mmCIF file of N, CA and C and ligand atoms in Angstrom:
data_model
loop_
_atom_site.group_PDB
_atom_site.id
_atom_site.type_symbol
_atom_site.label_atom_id
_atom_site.label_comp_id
_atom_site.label_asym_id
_atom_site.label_seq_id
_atom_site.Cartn_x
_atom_site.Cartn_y
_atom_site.Cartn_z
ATOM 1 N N UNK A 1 8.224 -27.830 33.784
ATOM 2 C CA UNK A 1 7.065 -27.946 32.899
ATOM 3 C C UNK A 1 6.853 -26.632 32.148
ATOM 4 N N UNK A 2 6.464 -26.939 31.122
ATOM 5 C CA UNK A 2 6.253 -25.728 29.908
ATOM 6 C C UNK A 2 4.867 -25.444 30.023
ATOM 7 N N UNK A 3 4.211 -24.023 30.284
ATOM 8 C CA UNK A 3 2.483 -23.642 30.099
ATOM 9 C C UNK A 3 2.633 -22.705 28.803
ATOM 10 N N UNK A 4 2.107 -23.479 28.069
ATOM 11 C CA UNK A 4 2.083 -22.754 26.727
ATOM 12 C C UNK A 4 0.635 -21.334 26.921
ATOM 13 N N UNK A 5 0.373 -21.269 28.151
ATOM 14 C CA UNK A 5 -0.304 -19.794 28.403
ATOM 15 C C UNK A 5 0.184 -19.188 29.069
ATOM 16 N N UNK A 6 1.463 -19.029 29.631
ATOM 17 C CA UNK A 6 1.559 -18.104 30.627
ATOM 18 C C UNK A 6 2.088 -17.017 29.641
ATOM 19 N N UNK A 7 2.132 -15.156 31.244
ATOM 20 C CA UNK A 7 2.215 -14.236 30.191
ATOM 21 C C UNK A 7 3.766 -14.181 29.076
ATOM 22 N N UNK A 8 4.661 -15.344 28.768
ATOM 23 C CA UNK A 8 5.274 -15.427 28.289
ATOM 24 C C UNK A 8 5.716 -15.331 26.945
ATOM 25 N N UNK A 9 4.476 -15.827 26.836
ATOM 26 C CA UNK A 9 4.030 -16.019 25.577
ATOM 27 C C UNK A 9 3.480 -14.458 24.713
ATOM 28 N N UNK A 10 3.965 -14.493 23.400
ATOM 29 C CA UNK A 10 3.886 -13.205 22.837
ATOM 30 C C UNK A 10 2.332 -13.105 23.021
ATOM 31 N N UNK A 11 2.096 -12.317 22.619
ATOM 32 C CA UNK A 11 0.378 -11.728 22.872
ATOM 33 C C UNK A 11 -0.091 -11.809 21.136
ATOM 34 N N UNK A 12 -1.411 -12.485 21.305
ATOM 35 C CA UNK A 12 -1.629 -12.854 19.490
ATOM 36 C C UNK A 12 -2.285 -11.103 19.216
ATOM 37 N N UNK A 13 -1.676 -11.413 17.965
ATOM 38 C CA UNK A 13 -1.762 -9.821 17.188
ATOM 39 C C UNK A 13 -2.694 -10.508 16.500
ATOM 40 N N UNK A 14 -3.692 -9.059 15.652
ATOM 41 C CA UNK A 14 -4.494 -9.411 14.993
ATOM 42 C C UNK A 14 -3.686 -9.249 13.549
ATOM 43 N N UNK A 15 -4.051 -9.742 12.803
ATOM 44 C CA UNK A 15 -3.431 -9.585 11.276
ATOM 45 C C UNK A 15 -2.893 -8.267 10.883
ATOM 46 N N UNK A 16 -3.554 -6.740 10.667
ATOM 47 C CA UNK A 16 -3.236 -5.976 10.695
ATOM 48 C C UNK A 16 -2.333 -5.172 11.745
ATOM 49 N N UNK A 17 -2.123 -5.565 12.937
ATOM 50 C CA UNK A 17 -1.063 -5.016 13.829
ATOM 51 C C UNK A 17 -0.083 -5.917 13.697
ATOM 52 N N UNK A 18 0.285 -7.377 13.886
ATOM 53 C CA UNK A 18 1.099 -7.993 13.035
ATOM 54 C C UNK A 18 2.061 -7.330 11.889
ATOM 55 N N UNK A 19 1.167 -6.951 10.646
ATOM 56 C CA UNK A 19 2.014 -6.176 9.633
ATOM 57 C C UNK A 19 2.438 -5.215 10.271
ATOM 58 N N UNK A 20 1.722 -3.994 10.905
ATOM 59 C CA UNK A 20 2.242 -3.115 11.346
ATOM 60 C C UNK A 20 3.607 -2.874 12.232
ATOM 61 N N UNK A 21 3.248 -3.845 13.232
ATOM 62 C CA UNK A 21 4.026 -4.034 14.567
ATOM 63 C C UNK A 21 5.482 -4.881 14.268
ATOM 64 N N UNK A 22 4.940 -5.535 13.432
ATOM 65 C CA UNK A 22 6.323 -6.494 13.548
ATOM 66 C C UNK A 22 6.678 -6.553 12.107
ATOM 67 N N UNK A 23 6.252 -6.151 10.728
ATOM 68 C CA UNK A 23 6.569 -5.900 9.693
ATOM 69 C C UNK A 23 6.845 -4.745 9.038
ATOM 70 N N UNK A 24 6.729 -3.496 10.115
ATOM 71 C CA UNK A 24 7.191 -2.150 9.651
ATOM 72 C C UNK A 24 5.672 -1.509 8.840
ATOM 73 N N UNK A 25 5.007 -2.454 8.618
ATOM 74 C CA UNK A 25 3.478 -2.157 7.369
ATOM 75 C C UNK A 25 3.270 -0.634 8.067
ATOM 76 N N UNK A 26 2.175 -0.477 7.027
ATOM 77 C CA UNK A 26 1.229 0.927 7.030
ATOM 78 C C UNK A 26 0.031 0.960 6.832
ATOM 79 N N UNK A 27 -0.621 0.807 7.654
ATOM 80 C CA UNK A 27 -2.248 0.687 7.351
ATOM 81 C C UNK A 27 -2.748 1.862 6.154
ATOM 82 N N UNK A 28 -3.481 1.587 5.319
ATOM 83 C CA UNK A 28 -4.275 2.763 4.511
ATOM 84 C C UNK A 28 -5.056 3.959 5.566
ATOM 85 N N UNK A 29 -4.763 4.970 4.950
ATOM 86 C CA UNK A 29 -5.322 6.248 5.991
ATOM 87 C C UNK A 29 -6.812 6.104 5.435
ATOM 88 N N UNK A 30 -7.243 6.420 6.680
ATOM 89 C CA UNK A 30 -8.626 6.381 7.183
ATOM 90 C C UNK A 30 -9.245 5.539 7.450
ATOM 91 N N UNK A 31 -8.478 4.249 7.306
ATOM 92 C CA UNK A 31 -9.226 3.065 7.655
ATOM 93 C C UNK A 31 -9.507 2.790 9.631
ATOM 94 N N UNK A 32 -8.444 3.502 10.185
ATOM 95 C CA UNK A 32 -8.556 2.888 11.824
ATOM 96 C C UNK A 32 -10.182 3.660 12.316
ATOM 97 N N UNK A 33 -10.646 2.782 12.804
ATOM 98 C CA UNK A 33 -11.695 3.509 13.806
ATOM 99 C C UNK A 33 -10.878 4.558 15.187
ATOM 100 N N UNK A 34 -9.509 4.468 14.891
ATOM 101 C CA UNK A 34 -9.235 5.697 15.972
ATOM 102 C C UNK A 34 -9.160 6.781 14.980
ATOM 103 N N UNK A 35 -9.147 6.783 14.221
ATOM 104 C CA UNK A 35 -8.877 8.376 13.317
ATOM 105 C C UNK A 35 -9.976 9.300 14.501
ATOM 106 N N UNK A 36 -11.296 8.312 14.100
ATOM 107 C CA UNK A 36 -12.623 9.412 14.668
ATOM 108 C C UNK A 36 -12.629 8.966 16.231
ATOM 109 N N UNK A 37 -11.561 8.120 17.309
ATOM 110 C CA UNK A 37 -11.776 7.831 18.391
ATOM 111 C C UNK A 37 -11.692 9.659 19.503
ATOM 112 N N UNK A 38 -12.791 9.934 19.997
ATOM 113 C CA UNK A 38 -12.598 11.353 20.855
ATOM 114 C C UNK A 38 -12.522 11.061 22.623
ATOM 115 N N UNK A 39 -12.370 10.018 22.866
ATOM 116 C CA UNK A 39 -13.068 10.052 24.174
ATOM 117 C C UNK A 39 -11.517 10.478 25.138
ATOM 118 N N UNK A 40 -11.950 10.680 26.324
ATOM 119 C CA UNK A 40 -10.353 10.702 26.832
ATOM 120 C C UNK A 40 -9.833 9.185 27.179
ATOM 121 N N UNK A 41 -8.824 9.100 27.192
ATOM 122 C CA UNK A 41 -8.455 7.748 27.248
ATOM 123 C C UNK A 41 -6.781 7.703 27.103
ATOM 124 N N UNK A 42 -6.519 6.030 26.986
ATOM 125 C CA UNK A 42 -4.507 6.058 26.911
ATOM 126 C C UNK A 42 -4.709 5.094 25.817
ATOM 127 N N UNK A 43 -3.876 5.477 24.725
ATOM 128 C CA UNK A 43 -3.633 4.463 23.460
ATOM 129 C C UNK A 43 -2.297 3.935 23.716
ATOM 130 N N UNK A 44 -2.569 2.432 24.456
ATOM 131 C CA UNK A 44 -1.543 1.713 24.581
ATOM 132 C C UNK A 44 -0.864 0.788 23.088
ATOM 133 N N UNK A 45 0.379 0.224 23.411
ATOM 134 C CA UNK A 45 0.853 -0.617 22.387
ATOM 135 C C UNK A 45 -0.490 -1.620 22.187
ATOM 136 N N UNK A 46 -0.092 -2.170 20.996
ATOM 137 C CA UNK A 46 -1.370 -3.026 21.000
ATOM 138 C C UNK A 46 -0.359 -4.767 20.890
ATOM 139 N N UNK A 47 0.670 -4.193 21.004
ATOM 140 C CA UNK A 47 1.411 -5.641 21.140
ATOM 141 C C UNK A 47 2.081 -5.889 22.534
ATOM 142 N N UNK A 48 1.992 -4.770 23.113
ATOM 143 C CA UNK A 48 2.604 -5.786 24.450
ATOM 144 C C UNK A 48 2.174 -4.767 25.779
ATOM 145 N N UNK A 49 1.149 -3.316 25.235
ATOM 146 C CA UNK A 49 0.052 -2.808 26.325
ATOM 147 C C UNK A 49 0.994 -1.810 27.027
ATOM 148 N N UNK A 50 2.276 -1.101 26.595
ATOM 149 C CA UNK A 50 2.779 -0.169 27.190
ATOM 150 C C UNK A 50 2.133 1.212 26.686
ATOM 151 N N UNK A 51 1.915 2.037 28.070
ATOM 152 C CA UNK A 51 1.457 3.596 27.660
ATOM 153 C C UNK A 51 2.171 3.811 26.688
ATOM 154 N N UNK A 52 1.324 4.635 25.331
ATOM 155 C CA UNK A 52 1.996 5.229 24.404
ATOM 156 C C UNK A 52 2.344 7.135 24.512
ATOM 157 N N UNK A 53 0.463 6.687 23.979
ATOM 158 C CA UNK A 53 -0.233 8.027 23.965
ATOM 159 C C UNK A 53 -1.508 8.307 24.855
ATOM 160 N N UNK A 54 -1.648 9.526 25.239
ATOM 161 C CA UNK A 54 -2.733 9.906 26.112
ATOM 162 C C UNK A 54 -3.789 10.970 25.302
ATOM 163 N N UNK A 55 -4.971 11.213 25.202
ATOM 164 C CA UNK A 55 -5.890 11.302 24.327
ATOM 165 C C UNK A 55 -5.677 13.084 24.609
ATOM 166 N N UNK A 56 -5.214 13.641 25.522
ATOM 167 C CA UNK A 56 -5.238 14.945 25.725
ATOM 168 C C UNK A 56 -4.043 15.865 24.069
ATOM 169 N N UNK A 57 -3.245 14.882 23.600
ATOM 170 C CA UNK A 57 -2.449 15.511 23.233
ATOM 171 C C UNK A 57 -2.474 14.948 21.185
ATOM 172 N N UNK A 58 -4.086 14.132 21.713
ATOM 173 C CA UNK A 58 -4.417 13.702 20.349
ATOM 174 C C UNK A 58 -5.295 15.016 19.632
ATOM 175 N N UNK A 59 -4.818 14.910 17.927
ATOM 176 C CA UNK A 59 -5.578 15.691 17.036
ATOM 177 C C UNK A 59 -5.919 15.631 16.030
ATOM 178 N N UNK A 60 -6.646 16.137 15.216
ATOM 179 C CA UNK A 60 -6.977 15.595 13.755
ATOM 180 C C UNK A 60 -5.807 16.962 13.046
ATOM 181 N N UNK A 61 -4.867 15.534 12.316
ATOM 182 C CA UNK A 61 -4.488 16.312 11.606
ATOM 183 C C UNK A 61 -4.754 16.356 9.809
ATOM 184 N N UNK A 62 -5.505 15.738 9.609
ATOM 185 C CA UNK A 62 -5.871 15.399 8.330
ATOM 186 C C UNK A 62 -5.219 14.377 7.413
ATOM 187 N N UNK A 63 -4.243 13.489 7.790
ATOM 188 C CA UNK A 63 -3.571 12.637 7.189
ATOM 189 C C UNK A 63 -4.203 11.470 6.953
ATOM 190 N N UNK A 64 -5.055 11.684 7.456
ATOM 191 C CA UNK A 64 -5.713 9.681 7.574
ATOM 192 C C UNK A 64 -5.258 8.461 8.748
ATOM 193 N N UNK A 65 -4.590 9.250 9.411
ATOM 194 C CA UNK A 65 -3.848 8.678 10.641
ATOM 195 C C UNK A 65 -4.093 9.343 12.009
ATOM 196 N N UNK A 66 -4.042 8.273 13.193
ATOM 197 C CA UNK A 66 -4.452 8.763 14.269
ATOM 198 C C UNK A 66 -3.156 9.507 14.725
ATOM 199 N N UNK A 67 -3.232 10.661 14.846
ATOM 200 C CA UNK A 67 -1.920 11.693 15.366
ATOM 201 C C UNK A 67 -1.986 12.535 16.875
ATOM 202 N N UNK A 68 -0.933 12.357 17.077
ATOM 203 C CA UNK A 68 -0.340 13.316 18.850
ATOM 204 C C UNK A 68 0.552 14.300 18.696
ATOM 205 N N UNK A 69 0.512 15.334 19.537
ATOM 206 C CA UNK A 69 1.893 16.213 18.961
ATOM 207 C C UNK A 69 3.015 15.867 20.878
ATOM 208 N N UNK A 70 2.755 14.590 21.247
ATOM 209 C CA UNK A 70 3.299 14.310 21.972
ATOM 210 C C UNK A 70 3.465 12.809 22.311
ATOM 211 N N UNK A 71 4.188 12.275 22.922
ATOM 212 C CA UNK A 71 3.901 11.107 23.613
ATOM 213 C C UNK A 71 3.548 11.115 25.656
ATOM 214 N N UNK A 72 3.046 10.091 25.639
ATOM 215 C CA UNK A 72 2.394 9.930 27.104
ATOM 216 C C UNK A 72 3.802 10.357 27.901
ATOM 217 N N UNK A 73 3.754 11.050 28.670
ATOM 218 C CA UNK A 73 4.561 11.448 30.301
ATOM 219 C C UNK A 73 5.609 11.764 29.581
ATOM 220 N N UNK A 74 6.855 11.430 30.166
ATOM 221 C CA UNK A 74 8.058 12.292 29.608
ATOM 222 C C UNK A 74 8.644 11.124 28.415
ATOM 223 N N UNK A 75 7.374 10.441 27.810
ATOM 224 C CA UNK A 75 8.039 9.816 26.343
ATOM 225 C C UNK A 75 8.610 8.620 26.366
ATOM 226 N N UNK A 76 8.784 7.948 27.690
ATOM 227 C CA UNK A 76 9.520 6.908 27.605
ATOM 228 C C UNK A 76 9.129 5.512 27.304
ATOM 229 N N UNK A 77 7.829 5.448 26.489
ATOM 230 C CA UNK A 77 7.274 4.574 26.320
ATOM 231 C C UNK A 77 7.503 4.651 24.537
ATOM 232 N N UNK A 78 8.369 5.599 23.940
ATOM 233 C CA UNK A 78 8.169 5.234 22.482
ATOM 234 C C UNK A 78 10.322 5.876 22.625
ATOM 235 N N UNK A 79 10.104 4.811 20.970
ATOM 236 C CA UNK A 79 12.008 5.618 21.112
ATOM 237 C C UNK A 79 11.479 5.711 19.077
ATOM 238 N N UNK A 80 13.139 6.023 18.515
ATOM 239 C CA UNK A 80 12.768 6.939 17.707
ATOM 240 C C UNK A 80 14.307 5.832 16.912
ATOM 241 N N UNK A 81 13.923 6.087 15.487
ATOM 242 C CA UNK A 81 15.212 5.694 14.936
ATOM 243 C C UNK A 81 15.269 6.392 13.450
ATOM 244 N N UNK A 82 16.540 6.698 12.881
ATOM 245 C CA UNK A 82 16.322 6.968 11.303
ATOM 246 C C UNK A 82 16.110 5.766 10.178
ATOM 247 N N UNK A 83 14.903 6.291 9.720
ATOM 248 C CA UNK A 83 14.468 5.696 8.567
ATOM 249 C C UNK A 83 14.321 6.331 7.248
ATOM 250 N N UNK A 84 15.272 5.265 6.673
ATOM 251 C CA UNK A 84 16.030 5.411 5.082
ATOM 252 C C UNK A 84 14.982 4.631 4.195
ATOM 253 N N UNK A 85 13.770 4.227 4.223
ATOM 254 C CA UNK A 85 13.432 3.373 3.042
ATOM 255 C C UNK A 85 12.462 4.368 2.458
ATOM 256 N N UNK A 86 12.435 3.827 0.970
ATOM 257 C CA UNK A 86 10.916 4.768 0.303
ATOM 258 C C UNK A 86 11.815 5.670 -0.357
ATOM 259 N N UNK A 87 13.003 5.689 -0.381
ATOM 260 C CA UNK A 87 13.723 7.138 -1.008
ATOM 261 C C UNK A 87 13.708 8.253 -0.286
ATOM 262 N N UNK A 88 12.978 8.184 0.861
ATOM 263 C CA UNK A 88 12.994 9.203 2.293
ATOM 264 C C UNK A 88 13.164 9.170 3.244
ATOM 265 N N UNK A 89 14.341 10.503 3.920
ATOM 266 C CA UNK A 89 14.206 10.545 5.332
ATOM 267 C C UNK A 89 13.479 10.784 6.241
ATOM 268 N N UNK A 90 13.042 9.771 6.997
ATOM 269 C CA UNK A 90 12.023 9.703 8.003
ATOM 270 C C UNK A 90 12.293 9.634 9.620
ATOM 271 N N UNK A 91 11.687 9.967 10.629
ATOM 272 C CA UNK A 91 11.932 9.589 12.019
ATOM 273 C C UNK A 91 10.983 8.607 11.927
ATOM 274 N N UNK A 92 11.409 7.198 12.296
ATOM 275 C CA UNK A 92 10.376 6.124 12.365
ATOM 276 C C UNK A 92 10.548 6.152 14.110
ATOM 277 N N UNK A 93 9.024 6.141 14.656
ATOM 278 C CA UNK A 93 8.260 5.981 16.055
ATOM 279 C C UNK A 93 8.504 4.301 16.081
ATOM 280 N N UNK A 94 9.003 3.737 17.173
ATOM 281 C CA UNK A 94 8.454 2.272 17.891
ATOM 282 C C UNK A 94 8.196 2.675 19.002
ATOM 283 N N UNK A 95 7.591 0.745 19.734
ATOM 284 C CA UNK A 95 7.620 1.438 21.111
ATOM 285 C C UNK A 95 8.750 0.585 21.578
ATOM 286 N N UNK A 96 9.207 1.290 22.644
ATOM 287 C CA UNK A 96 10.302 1.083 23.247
ATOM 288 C C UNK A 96 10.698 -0.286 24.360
ATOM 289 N N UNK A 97 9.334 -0.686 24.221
ATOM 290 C CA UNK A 97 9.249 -2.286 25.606
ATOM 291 C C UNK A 97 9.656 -2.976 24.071
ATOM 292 N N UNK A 98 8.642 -3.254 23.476
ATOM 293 C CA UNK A 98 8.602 -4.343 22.829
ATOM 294 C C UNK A 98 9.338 -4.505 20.731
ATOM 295 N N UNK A 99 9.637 -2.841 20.915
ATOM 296 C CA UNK A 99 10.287 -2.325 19.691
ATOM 297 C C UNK A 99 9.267 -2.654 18.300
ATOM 298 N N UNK A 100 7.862 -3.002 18.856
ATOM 299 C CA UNK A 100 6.540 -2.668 17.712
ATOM 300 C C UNK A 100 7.083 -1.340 17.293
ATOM 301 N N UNK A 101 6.858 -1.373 15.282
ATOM 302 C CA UNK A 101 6.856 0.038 14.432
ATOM 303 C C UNK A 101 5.076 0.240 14.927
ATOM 304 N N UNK A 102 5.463 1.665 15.260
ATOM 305 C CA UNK A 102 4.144 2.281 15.261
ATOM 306 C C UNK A 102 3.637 3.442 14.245
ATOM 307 N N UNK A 103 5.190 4.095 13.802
ATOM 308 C CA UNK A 103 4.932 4.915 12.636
ATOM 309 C C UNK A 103 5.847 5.846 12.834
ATOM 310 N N UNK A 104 5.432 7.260 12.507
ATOM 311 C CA UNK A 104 6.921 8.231 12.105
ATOM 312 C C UNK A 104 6.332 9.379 12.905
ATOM 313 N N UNK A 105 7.106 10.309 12.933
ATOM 314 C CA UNK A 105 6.883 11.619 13.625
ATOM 315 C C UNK A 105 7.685 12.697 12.747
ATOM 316 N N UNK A 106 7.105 13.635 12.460
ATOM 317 C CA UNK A 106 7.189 14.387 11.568
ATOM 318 C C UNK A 106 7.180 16.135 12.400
ATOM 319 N N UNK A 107 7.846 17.387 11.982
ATOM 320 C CA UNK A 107 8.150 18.643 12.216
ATOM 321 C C UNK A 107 7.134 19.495 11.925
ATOM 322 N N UNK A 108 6.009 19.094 11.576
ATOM 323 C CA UNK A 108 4.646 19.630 11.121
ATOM 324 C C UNK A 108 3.853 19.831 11.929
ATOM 325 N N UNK A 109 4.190 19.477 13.434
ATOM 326 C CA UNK A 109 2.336 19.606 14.234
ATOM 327 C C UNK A 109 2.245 20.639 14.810
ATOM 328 N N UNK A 110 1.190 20.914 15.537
ATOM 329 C CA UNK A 110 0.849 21.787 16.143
ATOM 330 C C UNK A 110 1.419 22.050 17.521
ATOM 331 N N UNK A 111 1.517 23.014 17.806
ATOM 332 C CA UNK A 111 2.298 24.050 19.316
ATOM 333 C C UNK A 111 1.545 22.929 20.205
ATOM 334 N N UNK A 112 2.063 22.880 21.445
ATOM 335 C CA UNK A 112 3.916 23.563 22.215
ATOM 336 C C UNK A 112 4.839 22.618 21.382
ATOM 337 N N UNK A 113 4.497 21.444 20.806
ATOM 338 C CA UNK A 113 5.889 21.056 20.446
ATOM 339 C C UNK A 113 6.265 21.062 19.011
ATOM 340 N N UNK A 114 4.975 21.378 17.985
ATOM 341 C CA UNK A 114 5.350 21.616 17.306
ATOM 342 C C UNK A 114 5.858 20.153 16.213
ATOM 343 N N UNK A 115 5.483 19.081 16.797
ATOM 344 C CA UNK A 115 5.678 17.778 16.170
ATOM 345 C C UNK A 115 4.081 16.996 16.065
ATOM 346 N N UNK A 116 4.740 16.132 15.066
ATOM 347 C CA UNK A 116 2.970 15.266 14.650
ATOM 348 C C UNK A 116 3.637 13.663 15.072
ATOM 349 N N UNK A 117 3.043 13.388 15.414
ATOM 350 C CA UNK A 117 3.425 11.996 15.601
ATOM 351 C C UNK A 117 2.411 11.341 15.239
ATOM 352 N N UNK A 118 2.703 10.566 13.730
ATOM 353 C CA UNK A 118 1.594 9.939 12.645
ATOM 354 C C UNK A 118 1.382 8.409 13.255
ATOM 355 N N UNK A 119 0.413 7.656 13.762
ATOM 356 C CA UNK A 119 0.679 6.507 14.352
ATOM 357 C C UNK A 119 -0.375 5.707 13.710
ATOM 358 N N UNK A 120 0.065 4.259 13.089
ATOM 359 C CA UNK A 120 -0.966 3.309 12.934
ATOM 360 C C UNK A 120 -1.468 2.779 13.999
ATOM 361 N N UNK A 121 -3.198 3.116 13.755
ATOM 362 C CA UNK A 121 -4.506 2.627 14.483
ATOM 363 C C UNK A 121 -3.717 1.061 15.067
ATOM 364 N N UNK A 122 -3.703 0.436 13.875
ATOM 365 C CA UNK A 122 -3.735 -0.678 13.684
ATOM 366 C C UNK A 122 -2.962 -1.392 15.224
ATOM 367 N N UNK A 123 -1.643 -0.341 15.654
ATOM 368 C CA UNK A 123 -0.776 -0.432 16.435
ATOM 369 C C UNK A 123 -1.048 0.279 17.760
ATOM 370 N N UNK A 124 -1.892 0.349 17.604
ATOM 371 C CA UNK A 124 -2.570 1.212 19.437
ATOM 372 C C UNK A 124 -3.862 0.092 19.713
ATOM 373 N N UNK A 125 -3.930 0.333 20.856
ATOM 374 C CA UNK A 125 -5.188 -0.332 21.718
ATOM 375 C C UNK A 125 -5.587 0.828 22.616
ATOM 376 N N UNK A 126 -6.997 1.397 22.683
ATOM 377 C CA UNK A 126 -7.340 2.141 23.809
ATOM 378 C C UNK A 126 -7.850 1.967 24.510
ATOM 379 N N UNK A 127 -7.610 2.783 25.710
ATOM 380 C CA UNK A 127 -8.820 2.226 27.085
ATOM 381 C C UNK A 127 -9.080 3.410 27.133
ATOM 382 N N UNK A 128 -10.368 3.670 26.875
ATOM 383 C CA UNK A 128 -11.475 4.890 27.802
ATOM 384 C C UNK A 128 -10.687 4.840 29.269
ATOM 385 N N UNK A 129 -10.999 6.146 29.538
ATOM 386 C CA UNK A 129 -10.800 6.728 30.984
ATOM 387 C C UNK A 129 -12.264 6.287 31.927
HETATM 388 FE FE1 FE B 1 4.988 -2.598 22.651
#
């Protein structure tokens, strides 16, 4: 017998993580209510709930995007690929369970590592601590 609810079933995206997650999209900067999210907390995938990011290593970097200059624990919750579209080379961010685009990571952030990791709102879910 088939249960068209069990956790088998993809997890319904909302319209905007949809584009994001599974269409490569880009939300407009400043639109996520995480830009201004401060609390401590873990910004999981928002498509299939794997640790991404952890709020300790979140910052405003002025882009219009919610940014980390890390990923959660030793990273293994996001992988990394080259991205050629737009006429630019980019490191495009997914996450690594479910291969949702979450966005790019860039050589610009702030110490110890010295990387920004630009991520659509749209593509995180958080839980307060
Ligand atoms: Fe995922």
């Amino acid at each position: 017998m088939t249960d068209s609810k069990t956790d088998a079933q993809p997890k319904a995206l909302s319209p905007e993580a949809e584009y994001v997650l599974r269409h490569h999209g880009t939300e407009r900067p400043g639109t996520s209510p995480l830009n201004r999210e401060k609390r401590p907390g873990v910004y999981a995938c928002a498509g299939c709930g794997t640790e991404l990011f952890v709020s300790d290593t979140k910052y405003e970097s002025g882009s219009g995007w919610p940014s980390f200059w890390a990923p959660a624990g030793a990273g293994e919750g996001v992988a990394t690929t080259t991205d050629r579209s737009h006429g630019m080379v980019r490191t495009e961010v997914h996450c690594a369970k479910c291969q949702g685009h979450l966005g790019h990571v860039f050589p610009d952030g702030p110490q110890p590592t010295g990387l920004r990791y630009c991520i659509n709102g749209a593509a995180l879910s958080f839980r307060p601590k």
